[in-house]
Amino acid sequence: MTRWRPLPDVLPREARHLVEQLRFLKDRTGLSLAELARRTAYSKSSWQRYLSGAKQPPRGAVQALCRVAGADQARLLALWDLADPTWPHGAVAAGPAGPVGPVADAPPAGAEYRRWRAAALVSFGVIVVLLAGLLWVLPVGSG
């Protein structure tokens, strides 16, 4: 079982209960955060924030963890519905400086930045192809 850091004191009871249940499910899978990220659509750093209580997990993340853990989605989504209106907006202090989430895990590797960069490169490529096609079909002026 993973040794988790204590949850922030400012986290409301409902949000705290949801995060504790998510931690339990994550531990039950036996997966590292990196492996959990590979099996879901959420990065390792996102899972660190969700499981530390620093950020509210999206409903889809709760569903994804339930699928990976083979758990009852209805119960966890009911907990999410209770926690949603109570979740503090903005940053939640995660306690003393240092890594969040499981004590043994390393800091985030920048997966979200890599996804953004890949999307930007694909968008740039599409624009270049469209411009090249436009220049090819435009009539060349006679001079």
XYZ file of C-alpha atoms in Angstrom:
143
model
C 0.000 0.000 0.000
C 1.257 3.474 -0.907
C 2.186 5.944 1.802
C 0.164 9.023 0.955
C 0.797 12.539 2.180
C -1.945 13.974 4.378
C -4.685 15.780 2.476
C -4.851 19.594 2.715
C -6.750 20.852 5.766
C -8.847 23.195 3.595
C -10.345 20.267 1.691
C -14.038 19.876 2.618
C -15.238 16.594 4.105
C -16.995 15.472 0.900
C -13.960 16.184 -1.276
C -11.683 14.492 1.259
C -13.855 11.367 1.221
C -13.787 11.218 -2.589
C -9.987 11.549 -2.726
C -9.582 8.875 -0.033
C -11.751 6.485 -2.061
C -9.798 7.254 -5.238
C -6.539 6.602 -3.375
C -7.936 3.283 -2.148
C -8.876 2.275 -5.704
C -5.492 3.310 -7.084
C -3.737 1.291 -4.378
C -6.016 -1.689 -5.049
C -4.923 -1.749 -8.698
C -1.260 -2.010 -7.689
C -0.402 0.374 -10.541
C 2.098 3.200 -10.348
C 0.911 6.655 -11.349
C 2.840 6.320 -14.605
C 1.089 3.026 -15.420
C -2.277 4.496 -14.424
C -1.593 7.381 -16.809
C -0.806 4.926 -19.623
C -4.110 3.116 -19.052
C -6.244 6.265 -18.860
C -6.524 9.557 -20.729
C -4.983 11.475 -17.814
C -1.294 12.222 -17.281
C 0.804 11.132 -14.333
C 1.006 14.730 -13.099
C -2.782 15.062 -13.326
C -3.218 11.917 -11.250
C -0.737 13.308 -8.719
C -2.844 16.467 -8.382
C -6.128 14.561 -8.135
C -4.869 12.050 -5.562
C -3.157 14.710 -3.450
C -6.343 16.775 -3.240
C -4.639 19.712 -4.955
C -7.096 19.654 -7.877
C -10.599 18.341 -8.345
C -10.583 15.232 -10.512
C -12.827 15.486 -13.563
C -15.797 13.138 -13.633
C -14.126 11.273 -16.523
C -11.027 10.588 -14.421
C -13.188 9.004 -11.719
C -14.868 6.840 -14.366
C -11.504 5.861 -15.864
C -10.070 4.831 -12.494
C -13.204 2.800 -11.750
C -12.855 0.982 -15.075
C -9.171 0.219 -14.467
C -9.876 -0.938 -10.895
C -13.029 -2.874 -11.785
C -15.010 -0.837 -9.253
C -18.628 0.323 -9.104
C -18.781 3.611 -11.011
C -22.192 4.566 -9.630
C -20.946 4.770 -6.035
C -17.850 6.807 -6.886
C -19.769 9.124 -9.215
C -22.280 9.726 -6.409
C -19.340 10.730 -4.190
C -18.085 12.988 -7.000
C -21.541 14.621 -7.239
C -21.465 15.315 -3.490
C -17.906 16.682 -3.581
C -18.303 18.797 -6.722
C -20.125 21.804 -5.208
C -17.899 21.833 -2.116
C -14.553 21.662 -3.907
C -12.454 24.784 -3.277
C -11.869 26.737 -6.476
C -8.331 27.863 -7.195
C -5.170 26.302 -5.886
C -5.244 24.187 -2.742
C -2.094 24.218 -0.670
C -0.715 20.686 -0.626
C 1.311 21.147 2.536
C 5.080 21.440 2.721
C 7.077 21.860 -0.452
C 8.065 18.664 -2.159
C 6.480 16.004 -4.293
C 2.771 15.373 -4.009
C 0.927 12.099 -4.316
C 2.768 8.984 -3.266
C 5.941 9.873 -1.414
C 8.070 7.612 -3.628
C 6.937 9.119 -6.959
C 9.050 11.633 -8.873
C 7.823 15.096 -9.957
C 5.719 15.381 -13.138
C 7.503 14.700 -16.406
C 5.663 17.287 -18.521
C 3.263 14.987 -20.376
C 0.663 17.741 -20.704
C 3.227 20.049 -22.338
C 4.201 17.302 -24.783
C 0.556 16.792 -25.742
C 0.113 20.523 -26.291
C 3.285 20.695 -28.373
C 2.205 17.735 -30.516
C -1.190 19.347 -31.133
C 0.505 22.624 -32.101
C 2.829 20.848 -34.542
C -0.062 18.983 -36.164
C -2.007 22.244 -36.492
C 1.014 23.939 -38.061
C 1.393 21.073 -40.541
C -2.259 21.317 -41.559
C -1.896 25.058 -42.144
C 1.230 24.537 -44.288
C -0.526 21.903 -46.415
C -3.568 24.138 -46.884
C -1.408 27.095 -47.919
C 0.584 24.945 -50.343
C -2.659 23.699 -51.905
C -3.964 27.243 -52.196
C -0.781 28.441 -53.896
C -0.878 25.490 -56.302
C -4.420 26.161 -57.503
C -4.105 29.925 -57.803
C -3.544 31.075 -61.391
C -0.084 32.359 -62.140
C -0.274 35.971 -63.351
C 0.845 36.594 -66.932
C 3.541 39.132 -67.146
